[in-house]
mmCIF file of C-alpha atoms in Angstrom:
data_model
loop_
_atom_site.group_PDB
_atom_site.id
_atom_site.type_symbol
_atom_site.label_atom_id
_atom_site.label_comp_id
_atom_site.label_asym_id
_atom_site.label_seq_id
_atom_site.Cartn_x
_atom_site.Cartn_y
_atom_site.Cartn_z
ATOM 1 C CA UNK K 11 -32.885 -65.505 25.916
ATOM 2 C CA UNK K 12 -35.312 -64.630 28.708
ATOM 3 C CA UNK K 13 -33.479 -64.492 32.044
ATOM 4 C CA UNK K 14 -36.543 -64.984 34.247
ATOM 5 C CA UNK K 15 -38.579 -67.708 32.582
ATOM 6 C CA UNK K 16 -42.290 -67.287 33.350
ATOM 7 C CA UNK K 17 -44.032 -70.031 35.308
ATOM 8 C CA UNK K 18 -46.366 -70.645 32.380
ATOM 9 C CA UNK K 19 -45.790 -70.212 28.663
ATOM 10 C CA UNK K 20 -48.520 -70.734 26.086
ATOM 11 C CA UNK K 21 -48.235 -70.733 22.332
ATOM 12 C CA UNK K 22 -50.760 -71.290 19.592
ATOM 13 C CA UNK K 23 -51.148 -71.365 15.862
ATOM 14 C CA UNK K 24 -53.930 -72.314 13.486
ATOM 15 C CA UNK K 25 -51.488 -74.589 11.618
ATOM 16 C CA UNK K 26 -50.796 -78.081 12.965
ATOM 17 C CA UNK K 27 -47.488 -78.292 11.059
ATOM 18 C CA UNK K 28 -46.240 -75.071 12.643
ATOM 19 C CA UNK K 29 -47.232 -76.337 16.078
ATOM 20 C CA UNK K 30 -45.321 -79.562 15.441
ATOM 21 C CA UNK K 31 -42.250 -77.556 14.435
ATOM 22 C CA UNK K 32 -42.583 -75.422 17.582
ATOM 23 C CA UNK K 33 -43.036 -78.499 19.756
ATOM 24 C CA UNK K 34 -39.798 -79.985 18.436
ATOM 25 C CA UNK K 35 -37.948 -76.711 19.057
ATOM 26 C CA UNK K 36 -39.357 -76.337 22.562
ATOM 27 C CA UNK K 37 -38.285 -79.850 23.598
ATOM 28 C CA UNK K 38 -34.757 -78.466 23.803
ATOM 29 C CA UNK K 39 -35.540 -75.021 25.210
ATOM 30 C CA UNK K 40 -38.805 -74.607 27.122
ATOM 31 C CA UNK K 41 -40.320 -77.943 28.008
ATOM 32 C CA UNK K 42 -42.943 -76.253 30.202
ATOM 33 C CA UNK K 43 -44.568 -74.468 27.237
ATOM 34 C CA UNK K 44 -48.119 -75.522 26.414
ATOM 35 C CA UNK K 45 -49.002 -75.416 22.718
ATOM 36 C CA UNK K 46 -52.464 -75.628 21.212
ATOM 37 C CA UNK K 47 -54.349 -74.968 17.976
ATOM 38 C CA UNK K 48 -56.465 -71.847 17.907
ATOM 39 C CA UNK K 49 -57.731 -69.093 15.683
ATOM 40 C CA UNK K 50 -56.134 -65.686 16.290
ATOM 41 C CA UNK K 51 -59.585 -64.118 16.270
ATOM 42 C CA UNK K 52 -61.061 -66.387 18.970
ATOM 43 C CA UNK K 53 -58.345 -66.942 21.575
ATOM 44 C CA UNK K 54 -59.658 -69.361 24.240
ATOM 45 C CA UNK K 55 -58.526 -67.363 27.282
ATOM 46 C CA UNK K 56 -60.482 -65.039 29.569
ATOM 47 C CA UNK K 57 -60.085 -61.272 29.389
ATOM 48 C CA UNK K 58 -56.935 -59.940 31.075
ATOM 49 C CA UNK K 59 -55.539 -63.402 31.800
ATOM 50 C CA UNK K 60 -52.078 -63.380 30.189
ATOM 51 C CA UNK K 61 -49.403 -61.075 31.616
ATOM 52 C CA UNK K 62 -47.503 -60.551 28.354
ATOM 53 C CA UNK K 63 -48.972 -61.310 24.950
ATOM 54 C CA UNK K 64 -46.272 -61.469 22.287
ATOM 55 C CA UNK K 65 -46.448 -61.901 18.522
ATOM 56 C CA UNK K 66 -43.755 -62.115 15.887
ATOM 57 C CA UNK K 67 -45.073 -62.132 12.328
ATOM 58 C CA UNK K 68 -48.274 -63.771 13.575
ATOM 59 C CA UNK K 69 -50.639 -61.020 12.468
ATOM 60 C CA UNK K 70 -48.805 -60.323 9.187
ATOM 61 C CA UNK K 71 -50.930 -62.406 6.753
ATOM 62 C CA UNK K 72 -54.195 -60.890 7.996
ATOM 63 C CA UNK K 73 -54.302 -57.670 5.987
ATOM 64 C CA UNK K 74 -57.659 -55.969 6.388
ATOM 65 C CA UNK K 75 -58.231 -57.588 9.807
ATOM 66 C CA UNK K 76 -55.568 -55.678 11.745
ATOM 67 C CA UNK K 77 -58.013 -54.007 14.138
ATOM 68 C CA UNK K 78 -59.812 -57.262 14.880
ATOM 69 C CA UNK K 79 -56.523 -59.089 15.573
ATOM 70 C CA UNK K 80 -55.138 -56.345 17.807
ATOM 71 C CA UNK K 81 -58.393 -56.117 19.753
ATOM 72 C CA UNK K 82 -58.420 -59.866 20.427
ATOM 73 C CA UNK K 83 -54.771 -59.939 21.510
ATOM 74 C CA UNK K 84 -55.303 -56.870 23.701
ATOM 75 C CA UNK K 85 -58.401 -58.473 25.226
ATOM 76 C CA UNK K 86 -56.432 -61.380 26.720
ATOM 77 C CA UNK K 87 -53.420 -59.235 27.692
ATOM 78 C CA UNK K 88 -53.222 -58.337 31.353
ATOM 79 C CA UNK K 89 -50.121 -56.104 31.372
ATOM 80 C CA UNK K 90 -48.462 -55.833 27.959
ATOM 81 C CA UNK K 91 -49.047 -56.493 24.291
ATOM 82 C CA UNK K 92 -45.740 -56.811 22.421
ATOM 83 C CA UNK K 93 -45.962 -57.089 18.660
ATOM 84 C CA UNK K 94 -43.244 -57.502 16.069
ATOM 85 C CA UNK K 95 -44.969 -57.271 12.733
ATOM 86 C CA UNK K 96 -44.281 -55.993 9.216
ATOM 87 C CA UNK K 97 -44.272 -52.210 8.994
ATOM 88 C CA UNK K 98 -45.631 -50.992 5.688
ATOM 89 C CA UNK K 99 -45.018 -47.333 6.545
ATOM 90 C CA UNK K 100 -41.226 -47.731 6.779
ATOM 91 C CA UNK K 101 -40.873 -50.153 3.874
ATOM 92 C CA UNK K 102 -39.282 -49.187 0.578
ATOM 93 C CA UNK K 103 -41.284 -49.557 -2.630
ATOM 94 C CA UNK K 104 -40.261 -53.150 -3.523
ATOM 95 C CA UNK K 105 -41.091 -54.321 0.018
ATOM 96 C CA UNK K 106 -44.400 -52.433 -0.038
ATOM 97 C CA UNK K 107 -45.275 -54.139 -3.307
ATOM 98 C CA UNK K 108 -44.369 -57.540 -1.825
ATOM 99 C CA UNK K 109 -46.482 -56.835 1.270
ATOM 100 C CA UNK K 110 -49.449 -55.776 -0.861
ATOM 101 C CA UNK K 111 -49.193 -58.907 -3.022
ATOM 102 C CA UNK K 112 -49.082 -61.140 0.075
ATOM 103 C CA UNK K 113 -51.960 -59.339 1.827
ATOM 104 C CA UNK K 114 -49.841 -58.302 4.800
ATOM 105 C CA UNK K 115 -51.061 -55.988 7.527
ATOM 106 C CA UNK K 116 -50.684 -52.226 7.271
ATOM 107 C CA UNK K 117 -50.847 -49.277 9.651
ATOM 108 C CA UNK K 118 -50.125 -51.341 12.772
ATOM 109 C CA UNK K 119 -48.846 -48.343 14.733
ATOM 110 C CA UNK K 120 -51.934 -46.319 13.858
ATOM 111 C CA UNK K 121 -54.208 -49.188 14.919
ATOM 112 C CA UNK K 122 -52.182 -49.728 18.105
ATOM 113 C CA UNK K 123 -52.696 -46.070 19.014
ATOM 114 C CA UNK K 124 -56.450 -46.695 19.015
ATOM 115 C CA UNK K 125 -56.201 -49.331 21.752
ATOM 116 C CA UNK K 126 -56.916 -48.137 25.259
ATOM 117 C CA UNK K 127 -53.316 -48.435 26.423
ATOM 118 C CA UNK K 128 -50.007 -46.618 26.420
ATOM 119 C CA UNK K 129 -47.472 -47.206 23.658
ATOM 120 C CA UNK K 130 -44.213 -47.558 25.556
ATOM 121 C CA UNK K 131 -41.990 -48.242 22.560
ATOM 122 C CA UNK K 132 -42.182 -48.086 18.788
ATOM 123 C CA UNK K 133 -39.035 -49.099 16.956
ATOM 124 C CA UNK K 134 -38.361 -49.975 13.333
ATOM 125 C CA UNK K 135 -35.753 -52.317 11.847
ATOM 126 C CA UNK K 136 -35.073 -54.403 8.745
ATOM 127 C CA UNK K 137 -34.677 -58.144 8.999
ATOM 128 C CA UNK K 138 -32.695 -60.671 6.998
ATOM 129 C CA UNK K 139 -35.789 -61.771 5.081
ATOM 130 C CA UNK K 140 -36.108 -58.407 3.264
ATOM 131 C CA UNK K 141 -39.160 -57.369 5.244
ATOM 132 C CA UNK K 142 -39.626 -54.176 7.146
ATOM 133 C CA UNK K 143 -40.599 -54.846 10.788
ATOM 134 C CA UNK K 144 -41.528 -52.761 13.786
ATOM 135 C CA UNK K 145 -41.664 -53.483 17.473
ATOM 136 C CA UNK K 146 -44.619 -51.984 19.318
ATOM 137 C CA UNK K 147 -44.918 -52.385 23.091
ATOM 138 C CA UNK K 148 -48.306 -51.432 24.518
ATOM 139 C CA UNK K 149 -48.863 -51.223 28.261
ATOM 140 C CA UNK K 150 -52.416 -52.059 29.183
ATOM 141 C CA UNK K 151 -54.211 -49.607 31.423
ATOM 142 C CA UNK K 152 -55.106 -51.410 34.647
ATOM 143 C CA UNK K 153 -58.429 -49.602 34.927
ATOM 144 C CA UNK K 154 -59.711 -51.453 31.872
ATOM 145 C CA UNK K 155 -60.597 -54.808 33.423
ATOM 146 C CA UNK K 156 -64.087 -55.702 32.233
ATOM 147 C CA UNK K 157 -64.800 -57.523 35.460
ATOM 148 C CA UNK K 158 -62.700 -59.309 38.028
ATOM 149 C CA UNK K 159 -64.390 -62.678 37.414
ATOM 150 C CA UNK K 160 -62.885 -62.888 33.931
ATOM 151 C CA UNK K 161 -59.308 -62.893 35.249
ATOM 152 C CA UNK K 162 -57.237 -66.015 35.524
ATOM 153 C CA UNK K 163 -58.156 -67.756 38.768
ATOM 154 C CA UNK K 164 -54.575 -68.671 39.691
ATOM 155 C CA UNK K 165 -53.127 -65.157 39.252
ATOM 156 C CA UNK K 166 -51.345 -66.012 35.985
ATOM 157 C CA UNK K 167 -47.752 -65.158 35.364
ATOM 158 C CA UNK K 168 -47.687 -66.173 31.724
ATOM 159 C CA UNK K 169 -45.955 -65.430 28.462
ATOM 160 C CA UNK K 170 -48.166 -65.887 25.434
ATOM 161 C CA UNK K 171 -47.225 -65.832 21.771
#
């Protein structure tokens, strides 16, 4: 539903079967997307190289590693980090129990506040799969580039998820 499709779109997952599913979906929608296998905790991109980093239920099964995941995603983000992840704080008791049993992430908003950026939006909603989700949009502070050599050499205009 994006009106202005970015010049480059990257997507990754640690699961080959999920990448294959995504590849089949993208054949009809975004043929220019580049998919690859990678670990969420070692993303193979330079610091500040992806304009918008986006996740949707990608961090969720990494309970206990929330800070590490957010830091890695924020590291590669150049302008924004947009996350849609389960929100334990807003969940009712049965959903909280489910999230605990599955090892889902907790306290994402609290952890996002500790990043060196500005939270532009924090919104909660329920989904059809009985989970409690939140949207958090974090604008990266431009003064936080570690060094200019680590930026994308072709002035990336990318969407990453």
